[in-house]
Amino acid sequence: MLTALELSNLIEKINSLIDGKEYYVSKIYPILDDTFLFKLHHAFENDIFLVVSSIGIWITRYMFKGNKQSYFFSSLNRLTRCKLLNIKQFNNDRIVRLKFLDKVDNEDVVFYLFVELFGNGNIILCDSNMRIIATLKKNRRLKIGAKYTVDIDHRIDPLNIEYEDLYPLLDADDMEEWLVSNIALPNSIIKMVIEDANLDKVRDKRELDRLYSSLIKVRDEFLEGKRSLLVDDTNNYLEAIDRKFSSIIVDRLEKEVDNSKRDELIRIINRKEAKRLELIRRAKEIRGLANRFASNNINDDDIKQVIALGIDNKGSVYSIASKLYDRAKGLERGIKKIEDSIKKSKDELAKIKETTI
């Protein structure tokens, strides 16, 4: 997942390509349940493909083959032909806000799309008053018609941190624990700050100076794209992010195809198994009927069964028995073919399960 610092850097780089250039949404492609590809069109610039997903937001050079229709997509699709006004980080948090403008009866209509990149992720479509129109995932906090709000992180915002905010560290027993509890940064970045400062505890203001300098340095390196928890190639950050997140989407698409194949194979196996059991039942009945004719121990119902099977009942009981045995053998050969087919399907299913574990 993107940290708030990396998200800030990513949005700045995306905005450098689209901000103030009047891109319009010409089409939205549903890729997965939680992933959508926005085709942004400009009269004089190249089209841009923007992925909006519960795992991130990024510009891509890939085209995905997914086509996952959903109720949320039908709501999201109203953004088609809207102008993308801007993309911003909301509350310096792991939330992206996309602002769109539409024209309805010559009136300006604004829509907001919020992309939450914490927890399991979510996407929320709101009207101009930030009232919720549709949500990707249901949540007690997010009710249709209610105003979009988020819980405020009461920890210190690393973008606005002041030297004085760290004074309590002079009395803290555990420096790392205090930093994690009081500064809105993930543990991994806190550890980088501590490593950069080369401290295990803040004992005086000189060491506090060192820690604060390291905190600002590491923070700014993330904001400037010089450091990343997600990608190694920070010199080509947008491309690296595209490769990282797009590979996740491709893997999920392949898994969905495999799951679809698996489900279809299970349905095929079940149908074949039902047919096999039916043929076993019929073969057993016909063989039992043949046995009765072979022993000349038949009744009127047996003769009716022979007629229903389309077998000539004019011959001797032994010739009828022979014909019944042949019919039963034919069914038993069919059973064997079905069993071979079931085995083949089960082998295919096993291969799919091996690749998706």
mmCIF file of C-alpha atoms in Angstrom:
data_model
loop_
_atom_site.group_PDB
_atom_site.id
_atom_site.type_symbol
_atom_site.label_atom_id
_atom_site.label_comp_id
_atom_site.label_asym_id
_atom_site.label_seq_id
_atom_site.Cartn_x
_atom_site.Cartn_y
_atom_site.Cartn_z
ATOM 1 C CA MET A 1 0.000 0.000 0.000
ATOM 2 C CA LEU A 2 1.058 3.589 -0.639
ATOM 3 C CA THR A 3 2.084 5.627 2.378
ATOM 4 C CA ALA A 4 0.726 9.167 2.690
ATOM 5 C CA LEU A 5 4.173 10.544 1.807
ATOM 6 C CA GLU A 6 4.537 8.439 -1.339
ATOM 7 C CA LEU A 7 0.974 9.252 -2.303
ATOM 8 C CA SER A 8 1.788 12.959 -2.071
ATOM 9 C CA ASN A 9 4.745 12.486 -4.412
ATOM 10 C CA LEU A 10 2.713 10.322 -6.808
ATOM 11 C CA ILE A 11 -0.161 12.819 -7.044
ATOM 12 C CA GLU A 12 2.272 15.667 -7.665
ATOM 13 C CA LYS A 13 3.802 13.733 -10.568
ATOM 14 C CA ILE A 14 0.374 12.801 -12.014
ATOM 15 C CA ASN A 15 -0.756 16.429 -11.748
ATOM 16 C CA SER A 16 2.351 17.576 -13.612
ATOM 17 C CA LEU A 17 0.933 15.743 -16.649
ATOM 18 C CA ILE A 18 -2.739 16.693 -16.420
ATOM 19 C CA ASP A 19 -3.182 19.753 -14.213
ATOM 20 C CA GLY A 20 -4.685 22.752 -16.042
ATOM 21 C CA LYS A 21 -4.850 20.948 -19.407
ATOM 22 C CA GLU A 22 -8.610 20.268 -19.517
ATOM 23 C CA TYR A 23 -8.666 16.518 -19.923
ATOM 24 C CA TYR A 24 -12.087 14.926 -20.351
ATOM 25 C CA VAL A 25 -13.156 11.407 -19.399
ATOM 26 C CA SER A 26 -13.916 9.831 -22.774
ATOM 27 C CA LYS A 27 -14.464 6.296 -21.443
ATOM 28 C CA ILE A 28 -14.265 4.269 -18.234
ATOM 29 C CA TYR A 29 -13.354 0.593 -18.408
ATOM 30 C CA PRO A 30 -14.290 -1.742 -15.544
ATOM 31 C CA ILE A 31 -11.262 -3.995 -15.009
ATOM 32 C CA LEU A 32 -11.919 -5.681 -11.657
ATOM 33 C CA ASP A 33 -14.509 -5.188 -8.925
ATOM 34 C CA ASP A 34 -12.328 -2.484 -7.384
ATOM 35 C CA THR A 35 -10.277 -1.284 -10.364
ATOM 36 C CA PHE A 36 -11.284 1.067 -13.200
ATOM 37 C CA LEU A 37 -9.386 2.476 -16.167
ATOM 38 C CA PHE A 38 -10.181 6.101 -17.064
ATOM 39 C CA LYS A 39 -9.364 7.136 -20.625
ATOM 40 C CA LEU A 40 -8.633 10.865 -20.460
ATOM 41 C CA HIS A 41 -8.895 12.733 -23.758
ATOM 42 C CA HIS A 42 -7.488 16.112 -24.727
ATOM 43 C CA ALA A 43 -7.996 17.961 -28.007
ATOM 44 C CA PHE A 44 -4.277 18.580 -28.550
ATOM 45 C CA GLU A 45 -2.446 16.292 -26.099
ATOM 46 C CA ASN A 46 -1.998 12.520 -26.077
ATOM 47 C CA ASP A 47 -4.663 10.479 -24.318
ATOM 48 C CA ILE A 48 -3.816 9.470 -20.756
ATOM 49 C CA PHE A 49 -4.957 6.237 -19.125
ATOM 50 C CA LEU A 50 -5.492 6.665 -15.405
ATOM 51 C CA VAL A 51 -6.094 3.634 -13.191
ATOM 52 C CA VAL A 52 -8.326 4.226 -10.166
ATOM 53 C CA SER A 53 -8.251 1.289 -7.799
ATOM 54 C CA SER A 54 -8.636 0.454 -4.135
ATOM 55 C CA ILE A 55 -4.923 -0.447 -4.188
ATOM 56 C CA GLY A 56 -3.749 2.836 -5.715
ATOM 57 C CA ILE A 57 -4.060 5.446 -8.420
ATOM 58 C CA TRP A 58 -1.550 5.675 -11.283
ATOM 59 C CA ILE A 59 -1.014 6.456 -14.954
ATOM 60 C CA THR A 60 -0.554 3.317 -17.022
ATOM 61 C CA ARG A 61 0.709 2.382 -20.460
ATOM 62 C CA TYR A 62 -0.971 -1.033 -20.247
ATOM 63 C CA MET A 63 -4.393 -2.052 -21.544
ATOM 64 C CA PHE A 64 -6.218 -4.562 -19.393
ATOM 65 C CA LYS A 65 -8.716 -7.125 -20.662
ATOM 66 C CA GLY A 66 -10.986 -7.209 -17.647
ATOM 67 C CA ASN A 67 -14.655 -6.290 -18.022
ATOM 68 C CA LYS A 68 -16.168 -6.564 -14.551
ATOM 69 C CA GLN A 69 -19.620 -4.980 -14.634
ATOM 70 C CA SER A 70 -21.121 -3.950 -11.296
ATOM 71 C CA TYR A 71 -23.720 -1.663 -9.715
ATOM 72 C CA PHE A 72 -20.951 0.692 -8.601
ATOM 73 C CA PHE A 73 -19.589 0.900 -12.151
ATOM 74 C CA SER A 74 -22.991 1.986 -13.439
ATOM 75 C CA SER A 75 -22.841 4.907 -10.977
ATOM 76 C CA LEU A 76 -19.195 5.640 -11.735
ATOM 77 C CA ASN A 77 -19.925 5.687 -15.457
ATOM 78 C CA ARG A 78 -21.800 8.988 -15.087
ATOM 79 C CA LEU A 79 -18.343 10.620 -14.967
ATOM 80 C CA THR A 80 -17.941 9.826 -18.675
ATOM 81 C CA ARG A 81 -17.652 13.089 -20.654
ATOM 82 C CA CYS A 82 -16.893 15.025 -17.449
ATOM 83 C CA LYS A 83 -13.842 17.299 -17.266
ATOM 84 C CA LEU A 84 -11.202 16.237 -14.749
ATOM 85 C CA LEU A 85 -10.476 19.448 -12.833
ATOM 86 C CA ASN A 86 -7.838 18.243 -10.388
ATOM 87 C CA ILE A 87 -6.472 15.412 -8.282
ATOM 88 C CA LYS A 88 -5.565 16.138 -4.674
ATOM 89 C CA GLN A 89 -4.517 14.353 -1.531
ATOM 90 C CA PHE A 90 -7.289 14.662 1.036
ATOM 91 C CA ASN A 91 -6.291 15.760 4.569
ATOM 92 C CA ASN A 92 -2.657 14.737 3.880
ATOM 93 C CA ASP A 93 -3.935 11.193 4.385
ATOM 94 C CA ARG A 94 -3.968 8.066 2.205
ATOM 95 C CA ILE A 95 -7.017 9.433 0.408
ATOM 96 C CA VAL A 96 -7.157 10.809 -3.120
ATOM 97 C CA ARG A 97 -9.854 13.261 -4.197
ATOM 98 C CA LEU A 98 -10.615 13.630 -7.903
ATOM 99 C CA LYS A 99 -12.810 16.585 -8.870
ATOM 100 C CA PHE A 100 -14.926 16.402 -12.047
ATOM 101 C CA LEU A 101 -17.075 18.964 -13.817
ATOM 102 C CA ASP A 102 -20.129 18.164 -15.942
ATOM 103 C CA LYS A 103 -22.628 20.315 -17.795
ATOM 104 C CA VAL A 104 -26.323 19.576 -17.231
ATOM 105 C CA ASP A 105 -28.833 21.903 -18.911
ATOM 106 C CA ASN A 106 -26.022 24.487 -19.269
ATOM 107 C CA GLU A 107 -25.423 24.323 -15.519
ATOM 108 C CA ASP A 108 -22.087 23.304 -13.962
ATOM 109 C CA VAL A 109 -22.365 20.111 -11.926
ATOM 110 C CA VAL A 110 -19.440 18.972 -9.793
ATOM 111 C CA PHE A 111 -18.665 15.409 -8.746
ATOM 112 C CA TYR A 112 -16.018 14.178 -6.315
ATOM 113 C CA LEU A 113 -14.446 10.755 -6.385
ATOM 114 C CA PHE A 114 -12.658 9.724 -3.195
ATOM 115 C CA VAL A 115 -10.193 6.843 -3.294
ATOM 116 C CA GLU A 116 -9.356 5.495 0.173
ATOM 117 C CA LEU A 117 -6.049 3.649 0.201
ATOM 118 C CA PHE A 118 -6.061 2.406 3.785
ATOM 119 C CA GLY A 119 -7.433 -0.864 5.159
ATOM 120 C CA ASN A 120 -9.002 -2.845 2.333
ATOM 121 C CA GLY A 121 -9.442 0.303 0.251
ATOM 122 C CA ASN A 122 -12.631 1.886 -1.031
ATOM 123 C CA ILE A 123 -13.925 4.249 -3.733
ATOM 124 C CA ILE A 124 -16.721 6.736 -3.023
ATOM 125 C CA LEU A 125 -18.615 8.886 -5.540
ATOM 126 C CA CYS A 126 -20.057 12.132 -4.151
ATOM 127 C CA ASP A 127 -22.048 15.076 -5.442
ATOM 128 C CA SER A 128 -21.023 18.748 -5.329
ATOM 129 C CA ASN A 129 -21.958 18.924 -1.625
ATOM 130 C CA MET A 130 -19.816 15.862 -0.947
ATOM 131 C CA ARG A 131 -22.912 13.796 -0.259
ATOM 132 C CA ILE A 132 -22.405 10.137 -1.076
ATOM 133 C CA ILE A 133 -23.965 8.866 -4.320
ATOM 134 C CA ALA A 134 -22.394 5.396 -4.416
ATOM 135 C CA THR A 135 -19.683 3.389 -2.671
ATOM 136 C CA LEU A 136 -17.607 0.514 -3.946
ATOM 137 C CA LYS A 137 -17.748 -1.268 -0.592
ATOM 138 C CA LYS A 138 -20.436 -0.965 2.033
ATOM 139 C CA ASN A 139 -19.408 0.616 5.292
ATOM 140 C CA ARG A 140 -21.367 1.850 8.301
ATOM 141 C CA ARG A 141 -19.449 5.126 8.060
ATOM 142 C CA LEU A 142 -20.460 5.593 4.413
ATOM 143 C CA LYS A 143 -24.206 5.873 3.957
ATOM 144 C CA ILE A 144 -25.839 6.914 0.694
ATOM 145 C CA GLY A 145 -26.992 10.541 0.997
ATOM 146 C CA ALA A 146 -24.754 11.264 3.990
ATOM 147 C CA LYS A 147 -21.868 13.725 3.762
ATOM 148 C CA TYR A 148 -18.477 12.138 3.158
ATOM 149 C CA THR A 149 -16.256 12.340 6.214
ATOM 150 C CA VAL A 150 -13.188 10.511 7.443
ATOM 151 C CA ASP A 151 -11.873 9.825 10.903
ATOM 152 C CA ILE A 152 -9.175 12.313 11.763
ATOM 153 C CA ASP A 153 -5.760 10.940 12.646
ATOM 154 C CA HIS A 154 -4.907 12.856 15.831
ATOM 155 C CA ARG A 155 -1.236 12.015 15.529
ATOM 156 C CA ILE A 156 1.163 14.735 14.392
ATOM 157 C CA ASP A 157 1.040 15.379 10.642
ATOM 158 C CA PRO A 158 4.602 14.816 9.337
ATOM 159 C CA LEU A 159 4.042 17.503 6.681
ATOM 160 C CA ASN A 160 3.455 20.120 9.378
ATOM 161 C CA ILE A 161 5.612 18.833 12.196
ATOM 162 C CA GLU A 162 7.510 21.396 14.283
ATOM 163 C CA TYR A 163 10.656 20.928 16.323
ATOM 164 C CA GLU A 164 8.724 21.651 19.539
ATOM 165 C CA ASP A 165 6.375 18.714 18.799
ATOM 166 C CA LEU A 166 9.250 16.383 19.688
ATOM 167 C CA TYR A 167 9.931 17.820 23.156
ATOM 168 C CA PRO A 168 8.059 14.971 24.928
ATOM 169 C CA LEU A 169 10.741 12.621 23.597
ATOM 170 C CA LEU A 170 13.139 14.018 26.184
ATOM 171 C CA ASP A 171 11.073 12.258 28.848
ATOM 172 C CA ALA A 172 10.034 9.178 26.822
ATOM 173 C CA ASP A 173 11.377 5.782 27.897
ATOM 174 C CA ASP A 174 10.987 4.228 24.435
ATOM 175 C CA MET A 175 11.818 6.568 21.550
ATOM 176 C CA GLU A 176 10.517 4.322 18.765
ATOM 177 C CA GLU A 177 7.261 3.576 20.562
ATOM 178 C CA TRP A 178 6.649 7.301 21.134
ATOM 179 C CA LEU A 179 7.336 8.148 17.486
ATOM 180 C CA VAL A 180 5.001 5.407 16.191
ATOM 181 C CA SER A 181 2.251 6.448 18.619
ATOM 182 C CA ASN A 182 2.497 10.187 18.041
ATOM 183 C CA ILE A 183 3.581 10.792 14.430
ATOM 184 C CA ALA A 184 1.382 9.790 11.471
ATOM 185 C CA LEU A 185 4.027 7.697 9.751
ATOM 186 C CA PRO A 186 4.213 3.924 9.225
ATOM 187 C CA ASN A 187 6.625 1.890 11.347
ATOM 188 C CA SER A 188 8.898 1.264 8.373
ATOM 189 C CA ILE A 189 9.553 4.981 7.851
ATOM 190 C CA ILE A 190 9.958 5.581 11.600
ATOM 191 C CA LYS A 191 12.667 2.902 11.576
ATOM 192 C CA MET A 192 14.383 4.682 8.656
ATOM 193 C CA VAL A 193 14.373 7.937 10.654
ATOM 194 C CA ILE A 194 15.888 6.247 13.710
ATOM 195 C CA GLU A 195 18.513 4.501 11.588
ATOM 196 C CA ASP A 196 19.398 7.754 9.822
ATOM 197 C CA ALA A 197 19.730 9.569 13.165
ATOM 198 C CA ASN A 198 21.723 6.655 14.633
ATOM 199 C CA LEU A 199 19.986 7.004 17.985
ATOM 200 C CA ASP A 200 18.429 4.585 20.447
ATOM 201 C CA LYS A 201 17.110 7.284 22.793
ATOM 202 C CA VAL A 202 16.839 11.069 22.969
ATOM 203 C CA ARG A 203 18.780 12.205 26.008
ATOM 204 C CA ASP A 204 19.292 15.900 25.325
ATOM 205 C CA LYS A 205 18.443 18.673 22.858
ATOM 206 C CA ARG A 206 21.504 17.916 20.764
ATOM 207 C CA GLU A 207 20.170 14.437 20.093
ATOM 208 C CA LEU A 208 16.702 15.879 19.614
ATOM 209 C CA ASP A 209 18.153 18.148 16.922
ATOM 210 C CA ARG A 210 19.655 15.096 15.240
ATOM 211 C CA LEU A 211 16.385 13.188 15.307
ATOM 212 C CA TYR A 212 14.357 16.131 14.000
ATOM 213 C CA SER A 213 16.842 16.696 11.169
ATOM 214 C CA SER A 214 16.654 13.005 10.219
ATOM 215 C CA LEU A 215 12.866 13.099 10.344
ATOM 216 C CA ILE A 216 12.696 16.099 7.999
ATOM 217 C CA LYS A 217 15.361 14.618 5.722
ATOM 218 C CA VAL A 218 13.648 11.211 5.357
ATOM 219 C CA ARG A 219 10.232 12.861 4.970
ATOM 220 C CA ASP A 220 11.465 15.153 2.202
ATOM 221 C CA GLU A 221 13.241 12.306 0.411
ATOM 222 C CA PHE A 222 9.900 10.481 0.205
ATOM 223 C CA LEU A 223 8.092 13.642 -0.903
ATOM 224 C CA GLU A 224 10.685 14.257 -3.609
ATOM 225 C CA GLY A 225 10.597 10.638 -4.770
ATOM 226 C CA LYS A 226 14.175 9.883 -3.755
ATOM 227 C CA ARG A 227 12.996 7.102 -1.437
ATOM 228 C CA SER A 228 10.203 4.570 -1.836
ATOM 229 C CA LEU A 229 8.864 1.578 0.040
ATOM 230 C CA LEU A 230 7.257 0.247 -3.151
ATOM 231 C CA VAL A 231 9.728 0.608 -6.005
ATOM 232 C CA ASP A 232 13.502 0.613 -6.486
ATOM 233 C CA ASP A 233 13.635 2.784 -9.616
ATOM 234 C CA THR A 234 12.902 6.196 -8.122
ATOM 235 C CA ASN A 235 14.427 7.970 -11.160
ATOM 236 C CA ASN A 236 11.468 6.783 -13.279
ATOM 237 C CA TYR A 237 8.901 6.808 -10.511
ATOM 238 C CA LEU A 238 5.682 6.874 -12.567
ATOM 239 C CA GLU A 239 6.870 4.014 -14.782
ATOM 240 C CA ALA A 240 8.053 2.007 -11.776
ATOM 241 C CA ILE A 241 4.728 2.512 -9.990
ATOM 242 C CA ASP A 242 2.910 1.502 -13.187
ATOM 243 C CA ARG A 243 4.914 -1.729 -13.422
ATOM 244 C CA LYS A 244 4.390 -2.452 -9.721
ATOM 245 C CA PHE A 245 0.635 -1.931 -9.529
ATOM 246 C CA SER A 246 -0.196 -3.117 -13.051
ATOM 247 C CA SER A 247 1.560 -6.420 -12.385
ATOM 248 C CA ILE A 248 -0.700 -6.848 -9.337
ATOM 249 C CA ILE A 249 -3.771 -6.204 -11.505
ATOM 250 C CA VAL A 250 -2.558 -8.632 -14.195
ATOM 251 C CA ASP A 251 -1.975 -11.319 -11.547
ATOM 252 C CA ARG A 252 -5.476 -10.758 -10.171
ATOM 253 C CA LEU A 253 -6.983 -10.897 -13.661
ATOM 254 C CA GLU A 254 -5.179 -14.179 -14.361
ATOM 255 C CA LYS A 255 -6.403 -15.549 -11.052
ATOM 256 C CA GLU A 256 -9.964 -14.522 -11.928
ATOM 257 C CA VAL A 257 -9.636 -16.334 -15.275
ATOM 258 C CA ASP A 258 -8.297 -19.384 -13.444
ATOM 259 C CA ASN A 259 -11.134 -19.163 -10.923
ATOM 260 C CA SER A 260 -13.630 -18.913 -13.776
ATOM 261 C CA LYS A 261 -12.079 -21.959 -15.446
ATOM 262 C CA ARG A 262 -12.083 -23.783 -12.125
ATOM 263 C CA ASP A 263 -15.759 -23.014 -11.499
ATOM 264 C CA GLU A 264 -16.670 -24.101 -15.041
ATOM 265 C CA LEU A 265 -14.696 -27.358 -14.658
ATOM 266 C CA ILE A 266 -16.476 -28.059 -11.366
ATOM 267 C CA ARG A 267 -19.834 -27.523 -13.081
ATOM 268 C CA ILE A 268 -18.779 -29.830 -15.949
ATOM 269 C CA ILE A 269 -17.579 -32.527 -13.523
ATOM 270 C CA ASN A 270 -20.837 -32.337 -11.571
ATOM 271 C CA ARG A 271 -22.905 -32.636 -14.757
ATOM 272 C CA LYS A 272 -20.836 -35.604 -15.956
ATOM 273 C CA GLU A 273 -21.071 -37.269 -12.555
ATOM 274 C CA ALA A 274 -24.865 -36.889 -12.561
ATOM 275 C CA LYS A 275 -24.992 -38.405 -16.056
ATOM 276 C CA ARG A 276 -22.673 -41.250 -14.980
ATOM 277 C CA LEU A 277 -24.909 -42.110 -12.015
ATOM 278 C CA GLU A 278 -27.981 -42.046 -14.254
ATOM 279 C CA LEU A 279 -26.333 -44.408 -16.782
ATOM 280 C CA ILE A 280 -25.292 -46.763 -13.966
ATOM 281 C CA ARG A 281 -28.893 -46.839 -12.752
ATOM 282 C CA ARG A 282 -30.258 -47.511 -16.243
ATOM 283 C CA ALA A 283 -27.604 -50.154 -17.052
ATOM 284 C CA LYS A 284 -28.364 -51.942 -13.776
ATOM 285 C CA GLU A 285 -32.102 -51.931 -14.503
ATOM 286 C CA ILE A 286 -31.624 -53.224 -18.068
ATOM 287 C CA ARG A 287 -29.187 -55.918 -16.958
ATOM 288 C CA GLY A 288 -31.659 -57.030 -14.282
ATOM 289 C CA LEU A 289 -34.387 -57.145 -16.943
ATOM 290 C CA ALA A 290 -32.105 -59.179 -19.230
ATOM 291 C CA ASN A 291 -31.425 -61.632 -16.385
ATOM 292 C CA ARG A 292 -35.161 -62.191 -15.912
ATOM 293 C CA PHE A 293 -35.644 -62.861 -19.638
ATOM 294 C CA ALA A 294 -32.620 -65.201 -19.679
ATOM 295 C CA SER A 295 -34.149 -67.207 -16.808
ATOM 296 C CA ASN A 296 -37.625 -67.040 -18.410
ATOM 297 C CA ASN A 297 -38.975 -65.418 -15.261
ATOM 298 C CA ILE A 298 -40.858 -62.420 -16.651
ATOM 299 C CA ASN A 299 -44.170 -60.679 -16.141
ATOM 300 C CA ASP A 300 -46.293 -58.160 -18.038
ATOM 301 C CA ASP A 301 -44.361 -55.193 -16.611
ATOM 302 C CA ASP A 302 -41.106 -56.639 -17.981
ATOM 303 C CA ILE A 303 -42.594 -56.879 -21.473
ATOM 304 C CA LYS A 304 -43.817 -53.270 -21.192
ATOM 305 C CA GLN A 305 -40.267 -52.194 -20.265
ATOM 306 C CA VAL A 306 -38.866 -53.972 -23.340
ATOM 307 C CA ILE A 307 -41.362 -52.185 -25.570
ATOM 308 C CA ALA A 308 -40.532 -48.831 -23.877
ATOM 309 C CA LEU A 309 -36.859 -49.473 -24.652
ATOM 310 C CA GLY A 310 -37.721 -49.884 -28.343
ATOM 311 C CA ILE A 311 -36.607 -53.540 -28.444
ATOM 312 C CA ASP A 312 -38.571 -55.973 -30.633
ATOM 313 C CA ASN A 313 -40.478 -58.335 -28.297
ATOM 314 C CA LYS A 314 -41.538 -60.757 -31.055
ATOM 315 C CA GLY A 315 -38.553 -63.072 -30.721
ATOM 316 C CA SER A 316 -37.783 -65.661 -28.075
ATOM 317 C CA VAL A 317 -37.085 -64.666 -24.485
ATOM 318 C CA TYR A 318 -33.413 -65.604 -25.058
ATOM 319 C CA SER A 319 -33.030 -63.351 -28.130
ATOM 320 C CA ILE A 320 -34.693 -60.507 -26.201
ATOM 321 C CA ALA A 321 -32.319 -61.155 -23.292
ATOM 322 C CA SER A 322 -29.360 -60.965 -25.705
ATOM 323 C CA LYS A 323 -30.573 -57.624 -27.045
ATOM 324 C CA LEU A 324 -31.019 -56.322 -23.486
ATOM 325 C CA TYR A 325 -27.491 -57.412 -22.541
ATOM 326 C CA ASP A 326 -26.158 -55.579 -25.606
ATOM 327 C CA ARG A 327 -28.053 -52.453 -24.569
ATOM 328 C CA ALA A 328 -26.646 -52.669 -21.015
ATOM 329 C CA LYS A 329 -23.103 -53.166 -22.377
ATOM 330 C CA GLY A 330 -23.535 -50.088 -24.569
ATOM 331 C CA LEU A 331 -24.493 -48.039 -21.525
ATOM 332 C CA GLU A 332 -21.550 -49.450 -19.555
ATOM 333 C CA ARG A 333 -19.182 -48.434 -22.368
ATOM 334 C CA GLY A 334 -20.708 -44.963 -22.144
ATOM 335 C CA ILE A 335 -20.089 -44.987 -18.381
ATOM 336 C CA LYS A 336 -16.411 -45.802 -18.960
ATOM 337 C CA LYS A 337 -16.061 -42.912 -21.428
ATOM 338 C CA ILE A 338 -17.680 -40.529 -18.947
ATOM 339 C CA GLU A 339 -15.363 -41.750 -16.172
ATOM 340 C CA ASP A 340 -12.336 -41.131 -18.412
ATOM 341 C CA SER A 341 -13.671 -37.664 -19.213
ATOM 342 C CA ILE A 342 -14.252 -36.911 -15.509
ATOM 343 C CA LYS A 343 -10.683 -37.958 -14.719
ATOM 344 C CA LYS A 344 -9.349 -35.653 -17.432
ATOM 345 C CA SER A 345 -11.408 -32.741 -16.089
ATOM 346 C CA LYS A 346 -10.245 -33.458 -12.529
ATOM 347 C CA ASP A 347 -6.620 -33.470 -13.709
ATOM 348 C CA GLU A 348 -7.169 -30.039 -15.317
ATOM 349 C CA LEU A 349 -8.786 -28.825 -12.110
ATOM 350 C CA ALA A 350 -5.840 -30.048 -10.048
ATOM 351 C CA LYS A 351 -3.407 -28.129 -12.295
ATOM 352 C CA ILE A 352 -5.405 -24.925 -11.865
ATOM 353 C CA LYS A 353 -5.487 -25.366 -8.084
ATOM 354 C CA GLU A 354 -1.711 -25.876 -8.046
ATOM 355 C CA THR A 355 -1.116 -22.588 -9.878
ATOM 356 C CA THR A 356 -3.529 -20.566 -7.708
ATOM 357 C CA ILE A 357 -2.411 -21.738 -4.265
#
